[in-house]
Short mmCIF file of C-alpha atoms and ligand atoms in Angstrom, two decimals:
data_model
loop_
_atom_site.label_atom_id
_atom_site.label_comp_id
_atom_site.label_asym_id
_atom_site.label_seq_id
_atom_site.Cartn_x
_atom_site.Cartn_y
_atom_site.Cartn_z
CA MET A 1 -0.33 -0.07 -0.04
CA LYS A 2 1.32 3.51 -1.06
CA ILE A 3 0.41 6.23 1.72
CA LEU A 4 0.49 9.98 2.02
CA VAL A 5 0.32 11.56 5.28
CA ILE A 6 -0.46 15.23 5.57
CA GLY A 7 1.05 17.20 8.24
CA SER A 8 4.57 17.62 9.82
CA GLY A 9 4.43 17.32 13.75
CA GLY A 10 5.08 14.42 15.94
CA ARG A 11 1.84 13.07 15.51
CA GLU A 12 2.24 12.60 11.77
CA TYR A 13 6.03 11.11 12.55
CA ALA A 14 4.03 8.71 15.10
CA ILE A 15 1.56 7.43 12.43
CA GLY A 16 4.32 7.32 9.86
CA LEU A 17 6.76 5.14 12.28
CA ALA A 18 3.64 2.70 12.72
CA LEU A 19 3.01 2.47 9.05
CA SER A 20 6.87 1.93 8.23
CA LYS A 21 6.73 -0.98 10.39
CA ASP A 22 3.66 -2.53 8.67
CA PRO A 23 4.16 -5.14 5.99
CA ALA A 24 1.48 -4.14 3.99
CA VAL A 25 2.83 -0.67 3.37
CA GLU A 26 5.19 -0.08 0.36
CA LYS A 27 6.05 3.47 0.52
CA ILE A 28 5.12 6.75 2.39
CA TRP A 29 5.33 10.23 1.38
CA PHE A 30 4.74 13.23 4.07
CA ALA A 31 3.39 16.62 3.05
CA PRO A 32 5.09 18.50 4.14
CA GLY A 33 6.71 16.36 6.59
CA ASN A 34 9.72 17.50 8.97
CA GLY A 35 13.32 17.23 9.25
CA ALA A 36 13.19 13.49 10.46
CA THR A 37 10.31 11.99 8.41
CA ASP A 38 12.43 11.74 5.58
CA THR A 39 14.01 8.89 7.40
CA LEU A 40 10.76 7.02 7.22
CA GLY A 41 9.55 8.00 3.65
CA GLU A 42 9.74 11.09 1.19
CA ASN A 43 8.98 14.69 2.29
CA LEU A 44 6.96 16.53 -0.22
CA SER A 45 6.77 20.41 -0.54
CA LEU A 46 3.22 20.53 -2.19
CA ALA A 47 0.62 22.40 -0.35
CA GLU A 48 -2.31 23.13 -2.54
CA TYR A 49 -4.94 20.33 -1.95
CA GLU A 50 -5.59 19.98 -5.61
CA GLU A 51 -1.84 19.66 -6.40
CA LEU A 52 -1.72 17.17 -3.64
CA ALA A 53 -4.54 15.12 -5.02
CA ALA A 54 -3.08 15.29 -8.66
CA PHE A 55 0.35 13.92 -7.02
CA ALA A 56 -1.70 10.89 -5.24
CA LYS A 57 -3.54 10.07 -8.28
CA GLU A 58 -0.13 10.38 -10.49
CA LYS A 59 1.76 8.11 -7.85
CA GLY A 60 -1.28 5.70 -7.45
CA ILE A 61 -1.63 6.30 -3.72
CA ASP A 62 -3.97 3.98 -2.15
CA LEU A 63 -4.93 6.18 1.30
CA THR A 64 -4.03 9.58 2.48
CA ILE A 65 -3.91 10.20 6.42
CA VAL A 66 -4.48 13.97 7.24
CA GLY A 67 -3.16 14.61 10.62
CA PRO A 68 -3.76 18.44 11.38
CA GLU A 69 -7.06 20.16 11.75
CA ALA A 70 -6.40 23.19 9.44
CA PRO A 71 -6.60 21.03 6.14
CA LEU A 72 -9.65 19.04 7.43
CA VAL A 73 -11.55 22.28 8.25
CA GLY A 74 -10.32 23.54 4.79
CA GLY A 75 -11.81 20.98 2.88
CA ILE A 76 -9.18 18.74 1.58
CA VAL A 77 -10.93 15.36 2.33
CA ASP A 78 -13.74 17.03 -0.20
CA VAL A 79 -11.32 17.66 -2.85
CA PHE A 80 -9.70 14.03 -2.78
CA GLU A 81 -12.97 12.40 -2.47
CA LYS A 82 -14.25 14.22 -5.81
CA GLU A 83 -11.20 12.76 -7.61
CA GLY A 84 -12.34 9.32 -6.24
CA LEU A 85 -9.31 9.00 -4.00
CA THR A 86 -9.44 7.10 -0.53
CA ILE A 87 -8.68 9.37 2.28
CA PHE A 88 -8.79 9.52 6.10
CA GLY A 89 -10.50 12.23 7.94
CA PRO A 90 -13.96 14.08 7.87
CA SER A 91 -15.59 16.43 5.46
CA ALA A 92 -15.15 20.14 5.58
CA GLN A 93 -18.85 20.15 7.01
CA ALA A 94 -18.32 17.31 9.65
CA ALA A 95 -14.70 19.22 10.42
CA GLN A 96 -17.05 21.99 12.07
CA LEU A 97 -17.20 20.08 15.17
CA GLU A 98 -13.81 21.28 15.90
CA GLY A 99 -13.76 24.54 13.21
CA SER A 100 -16.43 26.01 14.98
CA LYS A 101 -17.31 26.06 18.87
CA ILE A 102 -20.53 27.37 18.20
CA PHE A 103 -21.53 24.53 15.77
CA MET A 104 -20.15 22.01 18.30
CA LYS A 105 -21.93 23.43 21.36
CA ASN A 106 -25.13 23.68 19.46
CA PHE A 107 -24.78 19.93 17.95
CA LEU A 108 -24.40 18.93 21.65
CA ALA A 109 -27.31 20.84 22.68
CA ARG A 110 -29.54 19.34 19.89
CA HIS A 111 -28.44 15.79 20.79
CA ASN A 112 -28.54 16.03 24.54
CA ILE A 113 -25.00 15.46 24.99
CA PRO A 114 -23.68 16.72 28.31
CA THR A 115 -21.72 19.81 28.39
CA ALA A 116 -21.07 23.21 30.19
CA ARG A 117 -23.98 25.38 30.35
CA TYR A 118 -23.20 28.20 27.50
CA LEU A 119 -24.35 31.37 25.72
CA GLU A 120 -23.30 31.97 22.28
CA THR A 121 -23.43 35.39 21.09
CA ASP A 122 -21.98 38.40 19.11
CA SER A 123 -23.24 41.01 21.61
CA VAL A 124 -21.02 42.64 24.12
CA ASP A 125 -24.52 43.25 26.39
CA LYS A 126 -25.55 39.70 26.21
CA ALA A 127 -22.14 38.19 26.94
CA GLU A 128 -21.79 40.50 30.02
CA ARG A 129 -25.44 39.64 31.31
CA PHE A 130 -24.64 35.97 31.21
CA ILE A 131 -21.50 36.42 32.80
CA GLU A 132 -22.90 38.20 35.60
CA SER A 133 -25.41 35.20 35.92
CA LEU A 134 -22.52 32.68 36.42
CA GLU A 135 -20.10 32.10 39.25
CA ALA A 136 -16.38 32.87 38.65
CA PRO A 137 -14.28 31.43 37.44
CA ILE A 138 -15.67 31.65 33.51
CA VAL A 139 -14.77 30.46 30.31
CA VAL A 140 -14.79 32.47 27.42
CA LYS A 141 -14.07 30.58 23.78
CA ALA A 142 -13.45 32.45 20.39
CA ASP A 143 -15.75 30.55 17.55
CA GLY A 144 -13.16 29.85 15.27
CA LEU A 145 -9.54 28.02 15.26
CA CYS A 146 -7.10 29.71 17.11
CA ALA A 147 -4.15 27.30 17.15
CA GLY A 148 -5.18 26.17 20.80
CA LYS A 149 -5.14 29.99 22.08
CA GLY A 150 -8.63 30.81 21.63
CA VAL A 151 -9.92 29.87 25.22
CA ILE A 152 -9.61 32.09 28.42
CA ILE A 153 -10.34 30.91 31.75
CA ALA A 154 -10.73 34.20 33.64
CA PRO A 155 -10.67 33.96 37.48
CA THR A 156 -13.29 36.74 37.98
CA LYS A 157 -16.43 38.23 36.27
CA ASP A 158 -14.60 41.32 35.35
CA GLU A 159 -11.92 39.42 33.41
CA ALA A 160 -14.30 37.33 31.82
CA LYS A 161 -16.04 40.64 30.47
CA GLU A 162 -12.76 41.98 29.45
CA ALA A 163 -11.78 38.73 27.57
CA ALA A 164 -15.60 38.76 25.69
CA ARG A 165 -14.84 42.44 24.67
CA GLY A 166 -11.43 41.67 23.48
CA MET A 167 -12.36 39.04 21.14
CA LEU A 168 -15.84 40.45 19.83
CA SER A 169 -13.80 43.69 19.18
CA GLY A 170 -11.75 41.59 17.00
CA GLU A 171 -8.79 42.64 18.73
CA ALA A 172 -7.81 39.27 20.27
CA PHE A 173 -8.26 36.86 17.59
CA GLY A 174 -9.73 38.82 14.49
CA GLU A 175 -12.45 37.21 12.62
CA ALA A 176 -12.13 33.75 14.80
CA GLY A 177 -13.25 36.06 17.69
CA SER A 178 -16.34 37.67 16.19
CA ARG A 179 -18.86 35.26 17.51
CA ILE A 180 -17.81 33.64 21.19
CA VAL A 181 -19.30 30.99 23.64
CA VAL A 182 -19.13 32.09 27.20
CA GLU A 183 -19.57 28.92 29.52
CA GLU A 184 -19.47 27.66 33.12
CA PHE A 185 -16.29 26.35 34.55
CA LEU A 186 -16.19 22.81 35.09
CA ASP A 187 -14.11 21.57 37.84
CA GLY A 188 -13.00 17.95 37.37
CA TYR A 189 -10.09 15.91 35.56
CA GLU A 190 -9.73 15.96 31.89
CA LEU A 191 -9.37 13.06 29.63
CA SER A 192 -8.62 12.54 25.88
CA VAL A 193 -10.69 9.94 24.14
CA PHE A 194 -10.48 8.87 20.43
CA ALA A 195 -12.75 7.27 18.34
CA VAL A 196 -11.78 6.06 14.91
CA CYS A 197 -14.98 6.33 13.04
CA ASP A 198 -15.96 5.35 9.39
CA GLY A 199 -19.09 7.19 9.03
CA LYS A 200 -21.14 4.59 11.04
CA GLU A 201 -19.18 2.34 13.24
CA TYR A 202 -16.16 3.22 15.35
CA VAL A 203 -13.40 1.90 17.70
CA VAL A 204 -12.62 3.51 20.89
CA LEU A 205 -8.77 4.03 21.82
CA PRO A 206 -7.20 3.45 25.16
CA ALA A 207 -8.22 6.78 26.75
CA ALA A 208 -5.12 9.12 27.42
CA GLN A 209 -4.45 12.17 29.45
CA ASP A 210 -2.45 15.30 28.27
CA HIS A 211 -0.82 17.87 29.96
CA LYS A 212 -1.75 21.12 28.60
CA ARG A 213 0.37 23.36 30.86
CA LEU A 214 4.06 24.35 30.58
CA LEU A 215 5.14 23.70 34.15
CA ASP A 216 5.04 21.09 36.60
CA GLY A 217 1.96 20.62 38.79
CA ASP A 218 -0.01 21.92 35.94
CA ARG A 219 1.15 25.62 36.25
CA GLY A 220 2.10 28.10 33.77
CA PRO A 221 0.40 28.89 30.56
CA ASN A 222 -1.48 26.68 28.24
CA THR A 223 0.55 24.83 25.39
CA GLY A 224 -0.61 22.43 22.60
CA GLY A 225 0.33 19.76 25.23
CA MET A 226 3.25 18.85 26.99
CA GLY A 227 3.32 15.35 27.42
CA ALA A 228 0.57 12.19 27.49
CA TYR A 229 0.15 8.70 28.50
CA ALA A 230 -2.28 6.00 27.75
CA PRO A 231 -4.16 4.02 29.04
CA THR A 232 -5.18 6.14 32.04
CA PRO A 233 -6.75 4.28 35.15
CA LEU A 234 -8.83 7.24 35.41
CA ILE A 235 -11.41 5.82 33.47
CA ASP A 236 -13.25 2.37 34.10
CA GLU A 237 -15.85 0.48 32.56
CA THR A 238 -18.58 2.44 33.85
CA LEU A 239 -17.43 5.77 32.68
CA TYR A 240 -16.31 4.08 29.14
CA GLY A 241 -20.21 3.09 28.98
CA LYS A 242 -21.46 6.50 30.04
CA LEU A 243 -19.30 8.02 27.07
CA ASP A 244 -20.36 5.35 24.70
CA GLU A 245 -24.11 5.82 25.44
CA ARG A 246 -24.28 9.36 26.22
CA VAL A 247 -21.80 11.04 23.89
CA ILE A 248 -20.20 8.62 20.98
CA ARG A 249 -23.30 7.03 19.72
CA PRO A 250 -25.45 10.00 19.85
CA THR A 251 -22.58 12.11 18.02
CA LEU A 252 -22.27 9.68 15.31
CA ALA A 253 -25.97 9.02 14.94
CA GLY A 254 -26.67 12.64 15.07
CA MET A 255 -23.77 13.65 12.35
CA GLU A 256 -25.29 11.05 10.41
CA LYS A 257 -28.99 12.18 10.56
CA GLU A 258 -27.78 15.65 9.72
CA GLY A 259 -26.15 14.78 6.82
CA MET A 260 -22.64 14.88 7.55
CA PRO A 261 -21.34 11.40 8.75
CA PHE A 262 -18.26 11.43 10.48
CA LYS A 263 -15.23 9.55 9.27
CA GLY A 264 -11.85 10.21 10.76
CA VAL A 265 -10.78 10.53 14.35
CA LEU A 266 -13.30 12.09 16.65
CA PHE A 267 -11.23 13.23 19.73
CA ILE A 268 -13.47 14.07 22.38
CA GLY A 269 -12.10 16.39 25.24
CA VAL A 270 -14.01 15.38 28.44
CA MET A 271 -14.07 16.86 31.66
CA VAL A 272 -15.09 14.36 34.56
CA VAL A 273 -17.15 15.90 37.35
CA GLY A 274 -18.25 13.82 40.25
CA GLY A 275 -18.00 10.57 38.08
CA GLU A 276 -19.92 12.09 35.33
CA PRO A 277 -18.56 12.85 31.71
CA TYR A 278 -18.96 16.46 30.37
CA ILE A 279 -17.72 17.38 26.61
CA LEU A 280 -15.24 20.31 26.48
CA GLU A 281 -14.33 19.91 22.81
CA TYR A 282 -14.51 17.88 20.07
CA ASN A 283 -11.49 17.77 17.53
CA VAL A 284 -11.66 15.89 14.10
CA ARG A 285 -8.05 14.41 14.30
CA PHE A 286 -5.70 12.89 16.84
CA GLY A 287 -4.30 14.60 19.78
CA ASP A 288 -0.87 15.85 19.69
CA PRO A 289 1.05 14.48 21.97
CA GLU A 290 -1.61 11.92 22.64
CA CYS A 291 -1.03 10.15 19.16
CA GLU A 292 2.61 9.52 19.98
CA VAL A 293 1.61 7.42 22.79
CA LEU A 294 -1.45 5.76 21.09
CA MET A 295 0.30 4.51 17.94
CA PRO A 296 3.15 2.48 19.81
CA LEU A 297 0.13 0.59 21.65
CA LEU A 298 -1.49 -0.38 18.44
CA LYS A 299 -0.89 -4.12 18.04
CA SER A 300 -2.78 -4.69 14.68
CA PRO A 301 -1.57 -3.26 11.39
CA ALA A 302 -1.51 0.52 11.27
CA SER A 303 -2.74 0.57 7.53
CA GLU A 304 -5.72 -1.78 8.23
CA LEU A 305 -7.11 0.51 10.88
CA PHE A 306 -6.75 3.79 8.58
CA TYR A 307 -7.78 1.69 5.38
CA LYS A 308 -10.94 0.22 6.71
CA ALA A 309 -12.09 3.45 8.31
CA ALA A 310 -11.51 5.62 5.31
CA THR A 311 -13.58 3.24 3.07
CA GLY A 312 -16.57 2.68 5.77
CA ARG A 313 -15.55 -1.15 6.57
CA LEU A 314 -14.25 -0.59 10.05
CA SER A 315 -16.56 -3.62 11.29
CA GLU A 316 -14.23 -5.91 8.99
CA ALA A 317 -11.00 -4.69 10.65
CA ARG A 318 -9.44 -6.70 13.58
CA ILE A 319 -7.95 -3.79 15.63
CA ALA A 320 -6.24 -4.77 18.91
CA PHE A 321 -3.86 -3.30 21.35
CA HIS A 322 -0.79 -3.89 23.42
CA ASP A 323 -1.71 -4.73 27.05
CA ARG A 324 1.00 -1.80 28.06
CA TYR A 325 1.37 1.71 28.78
CA ALA A 326 3.23 4.32 27.02
CA VAL A 327 4.28 7.78 28.57
CA GLY A 328 5.32 10.82 26.37
CA VAL A 329 7.47 13.51 27.57
CA VAL A 330 7.63 16.65 25.08
CA MET A 331 10.78 18.28 24.76
CA ALA A 332 10.27 21.83 23.73
CA SER A 333 12.53 24.83 22.73
CA LYS A 334 13.69 27.68 25.21
CA ASN A 335 11.04 30.40 24.36
CA TYR A 336 8.16 28.03 24.07
CA PRO A 337 5.10 28.65 24.19
CA TYR A 338 5.95 32.62 24.07
CA LYS A 339 8.07 33.00 20.90
CA SER A 340 10.39 31.01 18.37
CA SER A 341 13.68 30.16 19.73
CA GLU A 342 17.30 30.17 17.87
CA PRO A 343 17.70 26.78 15.97
CA ALA A 344 19.77 24.31 18.28
CA GLU A 345 21.44 21.19 16.98
CA ILE A 346 20.17 18.08 18.33
CA ILE A 347 22.27 15.36 19.73
CA VAL A 348 20.93 11.97 20.97
CA ASP A 349 23.62 9.83 22.66
CA ASP A 350 23.72 6.24 21.42
CA ILE A 351 21.24 4.04 23.64
CA HIS A 352 23.54 1.11 25.11
CA HIS A 353 20.79 0.04 27.44
CA GLU A 354 19.01 -2.62 25.44
CA ASP A 355 15.96 -2.59 27.34
CA LEU A 356 15.78 1.00 26.96
CA ALA A 357 16.45 0.81 23.13
CA ALA A 358 13.92 -1.79 22.68
CA ASN A 359 11.03 0.17 24.69
CA SER A 360 11.18 3.51 23.72
CA TYR A 361 11.36 5.85 20.81
CA ILE A 362 11.74 9.51 19.63
CA ALA A 363 8.80 11.07 17.89
CA TYR A 364 10.29 14.14 15.97
CA ALA A 365 8.13 17.12 15.42
CA GLY A 366 9.58 20.74 15.41
CA VAL A 367 12.93 19.64 13.82
CA SER A 368 14.62 20.58 10.42
CA ARG A 369 17.59 18.78 8.71
CA GLY A 370 20.50 21.55 8.46
CA ASP A 371 22.82 21.67 5.10
CA ASP A 372 25.50 19.95 7.14
CA GLY A 373 22.87 17.01 7.64
CA LYS A 374 22.61 17.51 11.24
CA LEU A 375 18.96 17.76 12.72
CA TYR A 376 17.97 21.10 14.46
CA ALA A 377 15.40 21.98 16.76
CA THR A 378 13.33 24.55 15.06
CA GLY A 379 9.76 24.70 16.11
CA GLY A 380 8.13 25.09 19.53
CA ARG A 381 7.57 21.27 20.52
CA VAL A 382 10.64 19.91 19.31
CA LEU A 383 10.33 16.13 20.09
CA VAL A 384 8.51 13.81 22.08
CA CYS A 385 10.24 11.01 24.20
CA VAL A 386 8.18 7.95 24.76
CA GLY A 387 8.71 5.17 26.88
CA LEU A 388 6.64 1.98 27.03
CA GLY A 389 6.34 -0.52 29.95
CA ASP A 390 4.13 -2.87 31.73
CA SER A 391 3.08 -0.33 34.21
CA ILE A 392 2.82 3.26 33.91
CA ARG A 393 5.76 3.78 36.29
CA GLU A 394 8.09 1.49 34.22
CA ALA A 395 6.80 3.58 30.89
CA ARG A 396 7.37 7.05 32.67
CA ASP A 397 10.98 5.88 34.03
CA ARG A 398 11.84 4.97 30.30
CA ALA A 399 10.44 7.92 28.66
CA TYR A 400 12.32 10.19 31.39
CA MET A 401 15.45 7.96 30.55
CA LEU A 402 15.20 8.70 26.74
CA VAL A 403 14.95 12.16 27.71
CA GLY A 404 18.30 12.05 29.51
CA GLN A 405 19.85 10.85 26.26
CA VAL A 406 19.00 13.99 24.22
CA HIS A 407 20.57 17.39 24.15
CA PHE A 408 19.75 20.68 22.53
CA ALA A 409 20.44 24.49 23.98
CA GLY A 410 17.57 25.43 25.84
CA LYS A 411 15.75 22.28 25.99
CA GLN A 412 12.61 22.42 28.43
CA CYS A 413 10.24 19.64 29.67
CA ARG A 414 7.82 18.74 32.71
CA THR A 415 9.33 16.16 35.03
CA ASP A 416 5.84 15.14 36.17
CA ILE A 417 4.31 13.58 33.21
CA ALA A 418 1.50 11.11 34.18
CA TYR A 419 1.49 12.39 37.75
CA GLN A 420 -2.35 12.00 38.33
CA ALA A 421 -1.94 8.23 37.69
CA LEU A 422 0.87 7.75 39.70
CA GLN A 423 -0.51 9.50 42.96
CA GLU A 424 -0.96 7.66 46.26
P1 AMP B 501 -10.75 23.76 24.71
O1 AMP B 501 -10.14 24.17 23.23
O2 AMP B 501 -12.17 24.09 24.62
O3 AMP B 501 -10.83 22.24 24.92
O4 AMP B 501 -10.30 24.51 25.89
C1 AMP B 501 -9.00 24.11 26.12
C2 AMP B 501 -8.56 23.96 27.58
O5 AMP B 501 -9.38 24.68 28.52
C3 AMP B 501 -9.36 22.64 27.96
O6 AMP B 501 -8.55 21.28 27.68
C4 AMP B 501 -9.69 22.57 29.35
O7 AMP B 501 -8.60 22.47 30.04
C5 AMP B 501 -9.95 24.13 29.38
N1 AMP B 501 -11.52 24.41 29.52
C6 AMP B 501 -12.22 24.48 28.36
N2 AMP B 501 -13.58 24.59 28.84
C7 AMP B 501 -13.63 24.51 29.89
C8 AMP B 501 -14.76 24.51 30.75
N3 AMP B 501 -15.89 24.67 30.86
N4 AMP B 501 -14.49 24.29 32.36
C9 AMP B 501 -13.12 24.18 32.84
N5 AMP B 501 -12.00 24.05 32.02
C10 AMP B 501 -12.33 24.40 30.71
N1 LIG B 502 -3.07 17.54 22.85
C1 LIG B 502 -4.27 18.26 22.54
C2 LIG B 502 -4.48 18.41 21.12
O1 LIG B 502 -3.95 18.02 20.11
O2 LIG B 502 -5.41 19.60 20.92
#
């Protein structure tokens, strides 16, 4: 099978690595890929959807997998499908679940799916009145895509009003903030639940937990995610059952009924409050860094999961996961998440420890290959050190052992990934 992977992050590297180990996969292309994906396949500099579709046709690519949300919301799946190509990901219409917070919240309301109480509005007055009716802290969200920055958790009503005014004036996020969602704050713990969907059927992957804040103990600014682990013990059969019955099934049935069957990865951001699941958000793609810990847990061939889902035949697929744990620690550059950093050469020590070599890997993300052939840290989140083990503790220890082998100027990482699973 010839496969094209769209994207350039650690998520796409992890998908590519899983595919590269799959005997059914003949060749992988990445568009655009990064400075390390060229060790797994070939990087392409094409960016226009039509150009990519023409390339896929010309090369006889059997399957295209889309990593990030922007091309999905931008309609890449529609362009490929119009050309009769097989592509894994939702249509632009279905991708509104992530592309518009208002679409998502109204969809949840229409289908009685539990979520925080909210108001959607483009009026400062209405936003302020609703803010007055809530207890602080209060959450204010820009409607459109803001690269993970469009959510403000305001500690006081005044700050919530200020955030709402900033967004609605267009100052904070431009057009993406011209409509907003104001909602009540949910106090609980967060889970990342992924369902791979083919439009009708779905497979739920082991639940993961991300660590969004920059610093240990969940302090500091929000980031794209500083580390993840899976499966998390913070979910049990009862909670899986509630999610299945109250969230995943009604979502897929609702999308189908509304004429936009969901195909691809439904990423459900769940807040668990008093044992009950509430939906914080939907994303229409794998989480990053969650994908980097989920891919090595997949026991069955990666190509089968994606291909069967893309062709509406998930019920025929034999999907299995290793009975193990994975912990991923993000190593970020010096100024992340505030501003970019000087490129820094990455040096990875030789790993002599057999046990570590066999049970860990590096998912490369914000890296470029220099003219000197060396690898440089050029992005915010540079790479993810992933450890595998028979317990979360063992996986965590291996991930941090690997972190100790990786060097670049200004590197930073959290030291407490998976702490919620290792308490007591
Ligand atoms: P979102 O992009 O909507 O997931 O929001 C980003 C992050 O903000 C989430 O991962 C949560 O940590 C936090 N968040 C969003 N909405 C709420 C809420 N209603 N209550 C508490 N935290 C929230
Ligand atoms: N790790 C969270 C995300 O990918 O949105």
